[in-house]
XYZ file of C-alpha atoms in Angstrom:
736
model
C 108.643 111.554 109.187
C 112.130 112.929 110.021
C 114.098 114.865 107.440
C 116.527 111.857 107.642
C 114.165 109.623 106.289
C 112.501 111.777 103.910
C 115.797 112.774 102.148
C 118.906 110.945 103.614
C 120.939 112.178 100.272
C 121.675 115.285 102.764
C 124.009 113.374 104.730
C 126.589 114.053 102.077
C 126.495 117.609 103.060
C 126.603 119.428 106.627
C 123.171 119.708 107.836
C 123.629 123.375 108.845
C 123.562 124.169 104.863
C 120.020 122.635 104.422
C 116.580 124.238 104.859
C 115.158 120.894 104.941
C 112.134 121.718 106.928
C 110.874 124.265 104.178
C 109.636 121.103 102.010
C 107.953 119.304 105.197
C 104.285 119.986 106.387
C 104.978 118.717 109.810
C 107.512 120.527 112.098
C 107.958 124.161 113.175
C 105.625 126.956 111.790
C 106.493 128.341 108.421
C 106.806 131.866 107.418
C 104.699 133.103 104.476
C 107.938 132.705 102.022
C 108.503 129.016 103.342
C 104.791 128.237 102.406
C 105.382 130.003 98.983
C 108.232 127.693 98.568
C 106.457 124.796 99.749
C 103.376 125.515 97.449
C 105.694 126.144 94.562
C 107.096 122.488 95.232
C 103.485 121.161 95.225
C 102.505 122.868 91.917
C 106.002 121.658 90.388
C 105.380 118.287 91.258
C 101.899 118.359 89.616
C 103.284 119.770 86.357
C 105.630 116.804 86.185
C 102.668 114.502 86.027
C 100.688 116.716 83.591
C 103.389 117.355 81.409
C 104.111 113.570 80.952
C 100.334 112.874 80.409
C 98.832 115.805 78.618
C 100.758 118.968 78.169
C 103.365 117.626 75.621
C 105.728 120.868 75.510
C 108.683 120.747 73.257
C 111.543 118.516 74.750
C 113.831 121.552 74.920
C 111.198 123.502 76.914
C 110.263 120.639 79.239
C 113.626 120.169 80.285
C 114.518 123.811 80.662
C 111.314 124.118 82.834
C 112.376 120.957 84.961
C 115.817 122.585 85.436
C 114.486 125.824 86.272
C 112.188 124.556 88.998
C 114.984 122.501 90.596
C 117.562 125.166 90.351
C 115.269 127.185 92.147
C 114.436 124.728 94.871
C 118.062 123.692 95.181
C 119.265 127.396 95.459
C 116.653 127.711 98.159
C 117.035 124.454 100.114
C 120.627 124.010 99.832
C 122.075 127.223 101.015
C 125.538 128.740 100.084
C 126.074 130.286 103.207
C 126.773 127.722 105.807
C 126.153 128.680 109.258
C 124.435 132.059 108.238
C 121.851 129.930 106.313
C 119.105 131.317 108.509
C 119.982 134.817 108.105
C 117.434 137.014 106.151
C 119.724 138.232 103.890
C 121.237 134.689 103.042
C 117.630 133.470 102.486
C 116.979 136.328 100.043
C 120.042 135.983 98.191
C 119.530 132.325 97.693
C 115.797 132.757 96.355
C 117.035 135.863 93.924
C 119.966 133.464 92.651
C 117.353 130.670 92.116
C 115.169 132.915 90.066
C 118.014 134.221 87.758
C 118.910 130.832 87.144
C 115.507 129.802 86.297
C 115.053 132.815 83.960
C 118.266 131.896 82.226
C 117.009 128.493 81.626
C 113.888 129.578 80.225
C 115.693 132.510 77.965
C 117.899 129.660 76.514
C 114.838 127.529 75.654
C 113.015 130.355 74.066
C 116.133 131.343 72.114
C 116.669 128.112 70.093
C 114.548 129.080 67.231
C 116.193 132.458 66.826
C 119.619 131.313 67.322
C 118.993 128.998 64.132
C 117.608 131.448 62.105
C 120.020 133.873 62.848
C 123.022 131.685 62.265
C 121.571 130.549 58.853
C 121.177 134.182 57.866
C 124.731 135.147 58.137
C 126.261 131.899 55.744
C 129.797 130.901 57.003
C 129.423 132.567 60.524
C 129.354 130.768 63.907
C 126.434 130.740 66.333
C 124.969 134.497 66.567
C 124.702 135.131 70.359
C 123.539 138.495 71.539
C 124.550 139.800 75.021
C 121.687 138.304 76.812
C 122.526 134.913 75.232
C 125.911 134.893 76.402
C 124.944 136.187 79.852
C 122.069 133.306 80.057
C 124.471 130.673 78.960
C 127.336 131.673 81.584
C 124.869 131.849 84.274
C 123.716 128.219 83.469
C 127.306 126.989 83.138
C 128.098 128.505 86.513
C 124.816 127.492 88.453
C 125.776 123.609 86.915
C 128.849 123.840 88.860
C 127.586 125.784 91.913
C 124.371 123.880 92.187
C 126.087 120.516 91.929
C 128.343 121.340 94.444
C 125.870 122.316 97.001
C 123.765 118.856 96.112
C 126.690 116.242 96.003
C 130.075 118.271 96.997
C 133.105 119.010 94.775
C 133.874 116.198 92.717
C 131.328 116.917 89.617
C 132.049 120.361 89.519
C 135.811 119.747 89.233
C 134.947 117.105 86.443
C 132.722 119.454 84.369
C 135.484 122.188 84.748
C 138.234 119.768 83.357
C 135.664 118.725 80.799
C 135.272 122.227 79.577
C 138.868 123.139 79.567
C 139.694 119.805 77.677
C 137.692 120.912 74.573
C 138.215 124.645 74.873
C 142.121 124.515 74.847
C 143.884 121.740 76.701
C 142.989 118.783 74.673
C 145.309 119.957 71.936
C 148.221 120.090 73.934
C 147.843 116.182 75.217
C 149.895 113.615 73.611
C 148.485 110.396 71.877
C 145.046 109.304 71.804
C 143.961 112.006 74.455
C 144.781 114.929 71.948
C 141.761 116.554 70.462
C 141.002 119.860 68.659
C 140.233 123.089 70.329
C 136.657 124.447 69.939
C 135.688 128.080 69.943
C 133.975 129.488 72.886
C 130.393 130.148 70.936
C 130.509 126.676 69.662
C 131.246 124.874 73.117
C 128.329 127.168 74.541
C 126.182 125.971 71.767
C 126.845 122.252 72.120
C 126.659 122.366 75.904
C 123.248 123.929 75.969
C 121.400 122.730 73.032
C 123.031 119.426 71.857
C 121.273 116.091 72.475
C 124.167 115.345 74.712
C 124.093 118.643 76.426
C 122.739 120.152 79.307
C 119.084 119.789 78.153
C 119.413 116.847 76.284
C 119.085 113.158 76.567
C 120.051 113.107 80.414
C 117.664 115.901 81.252
C 114.657 114.116 79.434
C 115.255 110.919 81.582
C 115.025 113.038 84.691
C 112.214 115.029 83.498
C 110.261 112.173 82.076
C 110.913 109.132 84.274
C 113.088 109.613 87.232
C 111.036 112.463 88.985
C 107.688 110.598 88.425
C 108.992 107.591 90.223
C 110.307 109.716 93.117
C 106.737 111.217 93.205
C 105.250 107.896 93.345
C 107.667 106.710 96.096
C 106.693 109.846 98.010
C 102.875 108.674 97.781
C 104.049 105.101 98.863
C 105.837 106.618 101.655
C 103.053 108.903 103.056
C 100.252 106.433 102.593
C 101.803 104.001 104.929
C 103.191 101.769 102.550
C 106.950 101.848 104.355
C 105.257 100.538 107.491
C 103.694 97.849 105.633
C 107.130 96.882 104.210
C 108.594 96.394 107.906
C 105.717 94.426 109.366
C 105.448 92.230 106.412
C 109.290 91.705 106.503
C 109.002 90.759 110.327
C 105.819 88.277 109.232
C 107.950 86.694 106.615
C 111.399 86.447 108.092
C 110.808 87.096 112.004
C 110.344 83.281 112.862
C 113.769 82.062 112.010
C 117.254 82.389 113.704
C 118.780 85.691 112.862
C 115.341 86.872 111.906
C 116.074 90.562 112.774
C 118.796 90.489 110.242
C 116.527 88.781 107.486
C 113.693 91.552 108.309
C 116.374 93.877 107.350
C 117.281 92.141 104.071
C 113.741 91.699 103.003
C 112.558 95.189 104.024
C 115.336 96.641 102.102
C 114.382 94.821 99.045
C 110.768 95.779 99.448
C 111.706 99.528 100.204
C 114.115 99.277 96.785
C 110.593 99.280 94.977
C 109.726 102.541 96.412
C 112.943 104.493 96.485
C 115.716 102.979 94.461
C 118.123 104.830 96.625
C 120.918 102.860 98.925
C 121.147 105.834 101.178
C 117.276 106.357 101.291
C 117.012 102.569 102.293
C 119.461 102.807 104.848
C 118.199 105.771 106.720
C 114.523 104.752 106.353
C 114.549 100.955 107.350
C 117.790 100.979 109.310
C 116.403 103.087 112.172
C 113.909 100.238 112.777
C 116.276 97.127 111.665
C 119.354 97.980 112.929
C 118.445 98.463 116.651
C 116.423 95.253 116.355
C 119.418 93.453 115.378
C 121.691 94.801 118.166
C 118.966 93.862 120.545
C 118.848 90.162 119.246
C 122.787 90.123 119.749
C 124.204 90.843 116.281
C 127.382 92.746 116.338
C 126.696 96.572 116.060
C 129.152 97.016 112.986
C 127.532 93.698 111.361
C 123.981 94.947 111.867
C 125.277 98.080 110.206
C 126.953 96.222 107.616
C 123.928 94.304 106.734
C 121.587 97.028 106.598
C 124.075 99.059 104.153
C 124.642 95.766 101.850
C 120.965 95.094 101.838
C 120.039 98.501 101.055
C 122.476 98.756 98.235
C 120.412 96.284 96.705
C 117.502 98.577 96.508
C 118.986 100.061 93.503
C 119.252 96.544 91.885
C 115.620 95.799 92.792
C 113.059 96.037 90.043
C 110.730 97.912 89.040
C 112.394 101.175 89.948
C 116.156 100.264 90.203
C 117.278 103.797 90.964
C 117.946 106.267 88.152
C 120.396 103.902 86.310
C 117.585 101.707 84.551
C 116.147 104.781 82.886
C 119.500 105.911 81.839
C 120.229 102.487 80.508
C 117.031 102.423 78.523
C 117.877 105.741 76.906
C 121.566 104.709 75.915
C 120.922 101.301 74.808
C 117.441 101.792 73.256
C 116.365 98.813 74.916
C 112.854 98.881 76.265
C 112.628 99.567 79.975
C 110.399 96.688 80.588
C 112.971 94.214 79.245
C 115.765 95.822 81.705
C 113.376 95.416 84.398
C 112.612 91.901 83.396
C 116.054 90.505 83.120
C 116.842 92.104 86.348
C 114.792 90.007 88.695
C 116.610 86.980 88.943
C 120.156 88.641 89.416
C 118.467 90.923 92.188
C 116.955 87.755 93.846
C 120.582 86.389 93.778
C 121.945 89.529 95.487
C 119.652 89.585 98.356
C 119.911 85.764 98.811
C 123.815 86.102 98.828
C 123.555 88.719 101.744
C 120.701 86.615 103.656
C 123.294 83.552 103.430
C 125.949 85.605 105.252
C 123.220 86.481 107.772
C 122.585 83.080 108.661
C 126.108 81.814 108.869
C 126.565 84.787 111.548
C 123.494 83.903 113.482
C 124.558 80.236 113.716
C 128.261 81.191 114.215
C 127.738 83.136 117.118
C 124.511 81.714 118.271
C 122.392 84.998 118.170
C 118.827 85.858 117.051
C 117.065 83.587 119.268
C 114.124 84.772 121.961
C 113.435 87.782 119.525
C 110.480 89.867 120.028
C 108.857 90.196 116.325
C 105.571 91.403 117.480
C 103.442 92.138 114.193
C 101.300 95.172 113.828
C 98.531 93.718 111.755
C 96.777 96.912 111.539
C 99.903 98.513 109.566
C 99.645 95.591 107.546
C 96.042 95.589 106.488
C 96.092 99.731 106.267
C 99.279 100.173 104.124
C 99.073 96.669 102.413
C 96.392 97.958 99.874
C 98.114 101.236 99.110
C 101.437 99.373 98.288
C 100.389 96.190 96.540
C 97.613 97.454 94.200
C 99.436 100.597 92.931
C 102.581 98.563 92.515
C 100.793 95.677 90.725
C 99.419 98.240 88.386
C 102.564 99.979 87.726
C 104.315 96.674 87.003
C 101.432 95.535 84.591
C 101.573 98.680 82.632
C 105.498 98.566 82.215
C 104.986 95.103 80.839
C 102.469 95.912 78.497
C 104.848 98.442 76.852
C 103.732 101.874 78.010
C 106.368 104.423 78.787
C 107.573 104.456 82.474
C 106.494 108.179 83.055
C 102.781 106.899 82.141
C 102.915 104.038 84.356
C 104.052 105.888 87.322
C 101.427 108.355 86.782
C 98.708 105.848 86.712
C 100.087 104.227 89.534
C 99.970 107.354 91.726
C 96.396 107.798 90.570
C 95.487 104.346 91.460
C 97.023 104.815 95.090
C 94.945 107.789 95.621
C 91.727 106.055 94.558
C 92.588 103.139 96.443
C 93.254 105.087 99.618
C 89.680 106.423 99.369
C 88.291 103.042 98.880
C 90.407 101.541 101.965
C 88.978 104.602 104.058
C 85.482 103.959 103.139
C 85.778 100.305 104.066
C 87.492 100.967 107.238
C 84.542 103.316 108.368
C 81.933 100.655 107.364
C 84.151 97.848 109.167
C 84.621 99.886 112.100
C 87.608 98.218 113.177
C 90.101 100.003 115.482
C 93.309 98.273 113.761
C 92.234 99.092 110.159
C 93.454 102.847 109.990
C 94.389 103.432 106.190
C 95.897 107.063 105.541
C 93.420 109.002 103.519
C 95.104 110.681 100.779
C 93.499 114.130 100.950
C 94.729 117.393 99.639
C 97.260 117.555 102.598
C 98.686 114.255 102.206
C 98.644 114.732 98.415
C 100.729 118.069 98.970
C 102.991 116.118 101.319
C 103.880 113.236 98.995
C 104.415 115.686 96.069
C 106.749 117.845 98.182
C 108.472 114.601 99.363
C 108.843 113.614 95.518
C 110.270 117.083 94.985
C 112.799 117.054 97.684
C 114.048 113.631 96.541
C 114.343 114.662 93.193
C 116.584 117.718 93.527
C 119.882 115.703 93.579
C 119.079 113.697 90.086
C 117.085 116.886 88.916
C 120.438 118.873 88.912
C 122.955 116.417 88.523
C 121.745 114.807 85.210
C 121.545 118.340 83.697
C 125.306 119.168 85.113
C 126.481 116.039 83.782
C 125.219 116.757 80.448
C 127.891 119.278 80.100
C 130.637 116.432 80.690
C 128.620 114.221 78.352
C 128.989 116.775 75.612
C 132.565 116.943 76.148
C 133.076 113.313 75.845
C 130.919 112.814 72.807
C 132.293 116.046 71.121
C 135.942 115.218 71.657
C 135.812 111.472 71.238
C 137.766 110.674 74.309
C 135.026 107.777 75.092
C 136.615 105.940 72.075
C 140.093 106.721 73.322
C 139.045 105.367 76.884
C 137.403 102.260 75.263
C 140.830 101.492 73.191
C 142.641 101.742 76.569
C 140.369 98.995 78.204
C 140.523 96.769 75.086
C 144.443 97.179 74.912
C 144.880 96.628 78.652
C 142.597 93.708 79.086
C 144.035 92.036 75.839
C 140.451 90.491 75.151
C 140.133 89.349 78.569
C 136.541 89.859 79.990
C 137.694 89.437 83.555
C 140.621 92.048 83.225
C 138.105 94.406 81.803
C 135.639 93.916 84.722
C 138.483 94.489 87.348
C 139.643 97.738 85.314
C 135.839 99.039 85.394
C 135.659 97.916 88.829
C 138.507 100.014 90.050
C 137.281 103.110 87.972
C 133.899 102.671 89.321
C 135.309 102.502 92.907
C 137.367 105.652 92.435
C 134.655 107.707 90.718
C 132.264 106.410 93.461
C 134.293 107.960 96.062
C 133.036 111.452 95.137
C 129.898 110.721 92.887
C 126.526 109.716 93.612
C 125.950 106.111 92.210
C 124.013 107.206 89.128
C 126.649 109.936 88.250
C 129.425 107.292 88.360
C 127.317 104.810 86.269
C 126.570 107.377 83.571
C 129.929 108.365 83.270
C 131.261 104.863 83.223
C 128.689 103.866 80.754
C 129.741 106.354 78.420
C 133.459 105.551 78.795
C 133.539 101.813 78.976
C 130.476 100.058 78.380
C 131.085 99.932 74.551
C 134.418 98.601 74.967
C 133.057 95.859 77.198
C 130.435 95.080 74.913
C 132.741 95.043 72.077
C 134.919 92.346 73.984
C 131.946 90.279 74.526
C 131.253 90.149 70.880
C 134.829 89.353 70.142
C 134.208 86.177 71.453
C 131.750 85.260 68.793
C 134.292 86.110 66.271
C 137.026 84.116 68.087
C 134.588 81.116 67.730
C 134.069 81.511 64.036
C 137.883 81.992 63.357
C 138.481 78.659 65.113
C 135.940 76.997 62.654
C 137.310 79.093 59.758
C 135.746 81.826 57.668
C 133.824 81.047 54.541
C 132.493 84.304 53.651
C 134.604 86.270 51.490
C 133.428 89.692 52.991
C 134.327 88.537 56.430
C 137.899 87.149 54.941
C 138.313 90.626 53.263
C 137.876 92.505 56.338
C 140.883 90.664 57.871
C 142.987 91.327 55.108
C 143.277 94.710 56.705
C 145.290 93.419 59.371
C 149.061 92.651 59.415
C 149.242 89.390 60.931
C 150.761 86.129 59.681
C 147.605 84.080 61.135
C 145.680 85.674 58.429
C 146.678 82.755 56.183
C 144.652 80.519 58.428
C 141.436 82.465 58.348
C 139.925 79.997 55.724
C 140.720 76.788 57.039
C 140.561 77.519 61.093
C 142.976 77.855 63.776
C 143.350 77.149 67.588
C 141.824 79.092 70.128
C 144.932 80.708 71.339
C 145.702 81.768 67.752
C 142.232 83.218 67.205
C 142.729 85.242 70.272
C 146.062 86.502 69.488
C 144.594 87.620 65.851
C 141.681 89.305 67.384
C 144.077 91.157 69.879
C 145.894 92.459 66.893
C 142.609 93.991 65.325
C 143.240 97.637 65.410
C 140.094 99.668 67.093
C 138.949 101.417 64.022
C 138.682 97.746 61.963
C 136.998 96.024 64.949
C 134.119 98.459 65.453
C 133.269 97.833 61.671
C 133.966 94.140 61.950
C 131.609 93.318 64.774
C 128.542 94.414 63.152
C 129.371 92.521 59.978
C 130.151 89.129 61.676
C 127.932 89.263 64.853
C 124.083 89.201 64.716
C 122.415 92.509 65.564
C 120.415 91.044 68.044
C 123.285 89.431 69.905
C 124.983 92.841 69.723
C 122.174 94.441 71.638
C 122.184 91.653 74.202
C 125.907 92.199 74.636
C 125.635 95.902 74.996
C 122.746 95.222 77.567
C 125.102 92.790 79.516
C 128.054 95.431 79.346
C 125.699 98.167 81.065
C 124.431 95.709 83.658
C 127.878 94.820 84.243
C 128.870 98.547 84.803
C 125.515 99.409 86.705
C 126.165 96.680 89.162
C 129.971 97.518 89.691
C 128.883 101.100 89.998
C 126.985 100.360 93.294
C 129.965 99.341 95.140
C 130.774 102.742 96.172
C 127.819 102.613 98.674
C 129.645 99.825 100.762
C 133.455 99.953 99.759
C 135.776 101.929 101.937
C 137.347 104.319 102.130
C 134.270 106.146 101.226
C 131.059 104.271 101.502
C 128.171 106.527 102.287
C 125.426 103.882 102.908
C 127.852 102.133 105.235
C 128.544 105.741 106.883
C 124.812 106.188 107.205
C 124.337 102.544 108.784
C 127.309 103.392 111.168
C 125.883 106.363 112.421
C 122.696 104.571 113.287
C 124.252 101.400 114.669
C 126.871 103.708 116.873
C 129.691 101.480 115.408
C 133.212 102.639 114.000
C 132.551 103.691 110.390
C 135.359 102.177 108.749
C 134.704 98.899 110.322
C 130.950 98.997 109.259
C 132.442 99.743 105.799
C 134.343 96.696 105.492
C 131.504 94.319 107.052
C 129.209 95.875 104.379
C 132.013 95.116 101.696
C 132.120 91.546 102.947
C 128.465 91.070 103.024
C 127.862 92.747 99.498
C 130.228 90.419 97.514
C 127.121 89.481 95.137
C 128.129 92.938 93.535
C 131.046 91.103 92.193
C 129.781 87.619 91.695
C 126.821 88.457 89.858
C 128.331 90.537 87.056
C 130.666 87.709 86.382
C 127.807 85.527 85.857
C 126.448 88.328 83.300
C 129.517 87.877 81.396
C 130.018 83.972 81.531
C 126.548 82.725 81.539
C 123.408 83.269 79.847
C 121.632 84.739 82.859
C 120.776 87.633 80.515
C 120.643 86.364 77.119
C 118.880 83.000 77.853
C 115.215 81.650 77.930
C 113.451 81.641 81.528
C 114.144 77.851 81.979
C 117.824 78.498 81.473
C 117.805 81.389 83.642
C 116.048 79.808 86.465
C 118.597 76.840 86.074
C 121.615 78.920 86.293
C 120.120 81.252 89.328
C 119.020 78.084 91.146
C 122.236 76.449 91.093
C 124.205 79.479 91.656
C 122.847 79.754 94.885
C 124.667 76.843 96.143
C 127.786 78.216 94.715
C 127.178 81.730 96.437
C 126.558 79.925 99.670
C 130.013 77.857 99.371
C 131.818 81.202 98.813
C 130.223 82.774 101.928
C 131.041 79.812 103.845
C 134.701 79.633 102.755
C 135.311 83.401 103.479
C 133.494 83.037 107.021
C 135.252 79.575 107.428
C 131.693 78.500 108.799
C 128.751 76.819 107.489
C 126.208 75.301 109.792
C 129.146 74.806 112.051
C 132.671 75.429 112.128
C 134.579 73.822 108.770
C 136.916 71.498 108.887
C 140.141 71.393 106.506
C 138.762 68.660 104.226
C 135.563 71.002 103.828
C 137.332 73.520 102.073
C 138.468 71.546 98.568
C 134.762 70.129 98.777
C 133.390 73.501 99.004
C 135.678 74.722 96.112
C 134.716 71.743 93.830
C 130.959 72.278 94.826
C 130.910 75.926 93.771
C 132.616 75.133 90.663
C 129.979 72.659 89.748
C 127.122 74.932 90.919
C 128.312 77.791 88.562
C 129.071 75.403 85.633
C 126.725 77.260 83.261
C 123.793 75.056 81.793
C 125.654 71.587 82.594
C 123.133 69.371 84.655
C 125.518 66.745 85.700
C 127.920 69.476 87.336
C 125.470 71.631 88.684
C 123.706 68.623 90.532
C 126.925 67.250 91.794
C 128.217 70.707 92.631
C 124.792 71.253 94.676
C 124.917 68.016 96.627
C 128.579 68.474 97.487
C 127.763 71.777 99.025
C 124.524 70.266 100.729
C 126.577 67.653 102.202
C 129.009 70.148 103.734
C 126.079 71.996 105.214
C 124.759 68.924 107.098
C 128.141 67.531 107.911
C 128.986 70.871 109.599
C 125.535 70.860 111.349
C 125.876 67.441 112.896
C 129.529 68.615 114.005
C 129.937 67.927 117.732
C 132.539 70.660 117.732
C 130.060 73.426 116.818
C 130.460 75.776 119.917
C 128.755 79.108 120.097
C 131.280 82.108 120.018
C 130.364 85.188 122.167
C 128.795 88.226 120.494
C 127.503 90.650 122.758
C 130.948 91.877 123.810
C 131.831 92.453 120.122
C 131.696 95.694 118.894
């Protein structure tokens, strides 16, 4: 497997800075030092499995060891010396630096109890750091800046620096809601290292317990041949319809999302097969790249892995991971079908996708199918049964190894030349562990580094200030709030990986969005009138003439105006009193899902869209043109979040969710047809109002008559355009 396939995240940085071959078994011969680093990666991967099953170290120690190992790997694999990366002195300096950072992390973990004892022994004094404590702390802060720069660029180091200066001295000079008291250096150091919101706190625990285990599981799936199985199954399912090559891209990216949960990884691993396949079947190069980027972006929305975002969401909301995965199934299907619809329209519009060679390699299906289906089924079953994600991933890995042994034994007994499963022996297991470790370096470094920003946000209270700004600017409008969050996610996504952008946005904006959703319930109560004296008393704190009507009821515009005048401090007290706790939790989940979906748009939205640029490199198309195509194709990223906010797609029962999801498909198709001005044939002017009417009816939540009428209208337009005698083919092969 090529380095691009194993770790596509490296496309963010110049390739000459990366010693990628050090963590690959195949390729050029390795020096003893390179073999030592590879062996460490294997042992480090095994430690992650054992620490989540049997070792049970204290959380601080587990997270410190986790960061220490990845700091060593990051400093070794991602060189600081550019074109000098292969010089012996550069290699030695990088390794020494990694060992020093690792030692500092272990020292900090070992010093926690002593620091508490020393500080308690000197009553009234601040945290008592000795010289080694200060040195270790500064080394870790510098390493967070430096290593995050090496793996993802300059944006995160700049944000970390700003967050530290904000709580150290800059915040007290700012006006208004951004003003905050300055903290002494030793307090900032202690909070950054030891707080639950700091470097070795909640975010580091998510990485050490869940994300890395799923990355390792993904490595085992890839090494065992599951990725080949995904491509062949996609050909089998989607290769017999017009535009089948593009449908293969959509389906294979959906299935690959269950392995990697990374848009760039999906694009690089499946795109090298699907993009040339689409081009050979007549699809425009930029469209082929756009389809792959848009479909691969859905990989992070596809259960059960969903990138790192689902783990962060479960930690921040205290909602079970299994619940988040379960409610994400239908939205993910909607997204991939929205991409498939535009593929269909493109294929019909340009009359491409015929006479395609979709030869199926049955051997790859049989060989890779067992190691894909059985372990993934075991993992999903364990997740649904309520065990921790790390436990489920660990047993899925064990299941895959055993299945590979059984499949190999059956293959020898069957003696079929096309049934050649991969035997997961020591070499293959080591390769899978190295794959997992290489893929985990990015998140292992970033989630620890972002802890510094997280601590600054929580300590300063700027998160509440940001939430207040969103509430004020949106004036209670969910659409405006979502637009503001979308703009913020796009700006952050220009320089941050998707997971990092989601974490920052979730901290800053999810509470505000959840509050706006909850205010809708209070507005309904105000319209009817409040009978509870406690609820009435809370509104007496507000200076608004409409208070006189809270007992008898008021019009909806009046209720909205009254809620808009509620101060932020009163609102956060009012919501838990007037809105059911379970409903508040649901709104928090909806808010996080909206932020999570919107944070994905940076993969496909110009001017910086890494998944689209990766696809453009494979398609040999113009990067920006490919980015705009990907943005058009991935419009489901904006449609589905609106459905989260305005329909019971998340909060309803399964029957309601299926009803909303089924009829939404007709609305999504109508939107695509309007944008392309084409359905099964060219649209006529009178089709446009019909499609608008159809999509409104299709999206109307839980209204059977409107849904059926809307769907019927869309079907009528499809049939009408397909029978149109004016449907003429447009040339495609000469369009770049």
